[in-house]
C-alpha atoms as a printed R data frame, in Angstrom:
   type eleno elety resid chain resno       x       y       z
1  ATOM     1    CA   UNK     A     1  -7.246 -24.624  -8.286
2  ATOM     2    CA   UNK     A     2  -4.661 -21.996  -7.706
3  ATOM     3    CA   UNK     A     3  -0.884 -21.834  -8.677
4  ATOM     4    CA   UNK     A     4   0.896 -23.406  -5.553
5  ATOM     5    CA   UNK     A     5   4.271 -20.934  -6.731
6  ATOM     6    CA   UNK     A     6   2.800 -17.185  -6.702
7  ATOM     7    CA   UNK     A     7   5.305 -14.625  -5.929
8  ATOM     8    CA   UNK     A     8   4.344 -10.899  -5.921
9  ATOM     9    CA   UNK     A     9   5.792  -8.166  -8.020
10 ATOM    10    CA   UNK     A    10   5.525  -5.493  -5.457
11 ATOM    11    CA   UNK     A    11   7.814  -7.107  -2.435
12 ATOM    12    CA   UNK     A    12   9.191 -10.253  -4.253
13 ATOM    13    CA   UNK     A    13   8.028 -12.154  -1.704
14 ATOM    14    CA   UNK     A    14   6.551 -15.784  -1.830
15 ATOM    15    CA   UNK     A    15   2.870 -15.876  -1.492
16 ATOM    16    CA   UNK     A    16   1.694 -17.981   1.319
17 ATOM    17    CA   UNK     A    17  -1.302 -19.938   0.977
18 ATOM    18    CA   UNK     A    18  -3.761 -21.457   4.457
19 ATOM    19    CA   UNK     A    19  -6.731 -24.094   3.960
20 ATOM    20    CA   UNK     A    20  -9.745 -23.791   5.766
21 ATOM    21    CA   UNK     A    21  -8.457 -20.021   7.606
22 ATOM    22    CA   UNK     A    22  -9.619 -16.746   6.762
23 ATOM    23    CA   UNK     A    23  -7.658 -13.810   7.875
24 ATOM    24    CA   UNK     A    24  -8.844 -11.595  10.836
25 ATOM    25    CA   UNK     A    25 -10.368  -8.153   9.864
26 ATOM    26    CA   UNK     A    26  -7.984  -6.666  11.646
27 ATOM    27    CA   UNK     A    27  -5.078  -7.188   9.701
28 ATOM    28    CA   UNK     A    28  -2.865  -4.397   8.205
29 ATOM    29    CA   UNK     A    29   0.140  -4.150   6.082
30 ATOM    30    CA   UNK     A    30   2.783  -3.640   9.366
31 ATOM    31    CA   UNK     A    31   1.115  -7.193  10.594
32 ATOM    32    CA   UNK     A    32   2.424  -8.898   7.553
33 ATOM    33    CA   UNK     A    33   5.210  -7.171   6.574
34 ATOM    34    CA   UNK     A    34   6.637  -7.875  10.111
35 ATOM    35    CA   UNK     A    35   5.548 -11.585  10.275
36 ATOM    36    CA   UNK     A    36   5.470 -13.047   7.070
37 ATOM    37    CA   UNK     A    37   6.239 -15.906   6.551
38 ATOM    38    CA   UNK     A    38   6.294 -17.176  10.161
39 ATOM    39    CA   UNK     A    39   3.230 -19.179  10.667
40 ATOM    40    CA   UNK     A    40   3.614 -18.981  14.736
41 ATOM    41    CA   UNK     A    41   3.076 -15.007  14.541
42 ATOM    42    CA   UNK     A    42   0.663 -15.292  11.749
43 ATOM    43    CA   UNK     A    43  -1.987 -17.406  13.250
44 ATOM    44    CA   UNK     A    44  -2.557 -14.672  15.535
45 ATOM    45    CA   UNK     A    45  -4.961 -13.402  13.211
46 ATOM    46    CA   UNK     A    46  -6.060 -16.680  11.548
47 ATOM    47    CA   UNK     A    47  -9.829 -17.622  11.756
48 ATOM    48    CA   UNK     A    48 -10.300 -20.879  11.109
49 ATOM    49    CA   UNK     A    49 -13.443 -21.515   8.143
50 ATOM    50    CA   UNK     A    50 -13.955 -24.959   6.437
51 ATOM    51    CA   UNK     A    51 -13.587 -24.573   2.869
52 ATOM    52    CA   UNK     A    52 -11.838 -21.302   2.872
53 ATOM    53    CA   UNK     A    53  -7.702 -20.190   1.890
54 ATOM    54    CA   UNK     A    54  -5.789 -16.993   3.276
55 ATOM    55    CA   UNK     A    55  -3.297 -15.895   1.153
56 ATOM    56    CA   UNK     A    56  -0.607 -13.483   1.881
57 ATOM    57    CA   UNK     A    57   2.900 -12.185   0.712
58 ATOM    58    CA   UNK     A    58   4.594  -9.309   2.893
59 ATOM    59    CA   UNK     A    59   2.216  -6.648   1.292
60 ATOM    60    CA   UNK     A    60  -1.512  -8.170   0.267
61 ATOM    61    CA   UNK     A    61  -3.568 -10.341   1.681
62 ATOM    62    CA   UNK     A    62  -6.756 -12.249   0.921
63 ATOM    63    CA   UNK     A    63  -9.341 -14.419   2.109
64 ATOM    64    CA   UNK     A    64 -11.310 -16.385  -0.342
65 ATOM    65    CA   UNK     A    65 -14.083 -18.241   0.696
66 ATOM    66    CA   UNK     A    66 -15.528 -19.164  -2.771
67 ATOM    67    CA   UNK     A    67 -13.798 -19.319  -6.492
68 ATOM    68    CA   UNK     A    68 -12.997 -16.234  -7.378
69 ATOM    69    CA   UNK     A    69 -10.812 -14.691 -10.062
70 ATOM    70    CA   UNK     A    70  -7.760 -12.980  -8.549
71 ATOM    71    CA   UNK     A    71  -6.634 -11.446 -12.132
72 ATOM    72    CA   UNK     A    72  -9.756  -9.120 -11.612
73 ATOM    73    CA   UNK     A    73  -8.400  -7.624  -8.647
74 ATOM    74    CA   UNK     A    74  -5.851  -4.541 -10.229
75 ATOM    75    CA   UNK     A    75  -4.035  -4.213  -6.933
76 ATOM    76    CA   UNK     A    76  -3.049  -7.624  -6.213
77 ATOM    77    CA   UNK     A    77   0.338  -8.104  -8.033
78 ATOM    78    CA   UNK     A    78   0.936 -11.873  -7.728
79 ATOM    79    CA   UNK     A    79   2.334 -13.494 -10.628
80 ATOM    80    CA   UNK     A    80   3.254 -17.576 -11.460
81 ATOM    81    CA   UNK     A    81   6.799 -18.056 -10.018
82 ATOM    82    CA   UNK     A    82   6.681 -20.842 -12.852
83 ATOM    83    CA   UNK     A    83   7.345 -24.321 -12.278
């Protein structure tokens, strides 16, 4: 179970979280940083994939298909936005 209130250091941007999608391979920084957080452009390159969350703020983006530590992962700078 993941904080539902991450915000990211880097662009101070809400991170955005998608159940069962996976984002396209495709994907690249302009994509989100010109359609975040507008769910109509961003399911452009949304795969759906039972069991699976995208996450995305305006400058990373992840698909996790299994639990996986995101404090591992140096470049990711998402942070609690406390409760």
């Amino acid at each position: 179970r993941t904080c539902d209130q991450l915000r990211c250091t880097a662009c101070d941007f809400r991170v955005s979280f998608f159940d069962d999608y996976i984002w396209d391979q495709s994907c690249d920084y302009l994509f989100f940083r010109n359609n975040m957080p507008e769910l109509s452009k961003l399911r452009a390159k949304m795969i759906k994939k039972k069991g699976a969350r995208a996450y995305a703020c305006q400058c990373s983006w992840r698909s996790i298909a299994e639990l996986t530590d995101l404090q591992i992962e140096q470049q990711l700078r998402w942070v609690c936005g406390k409760h």
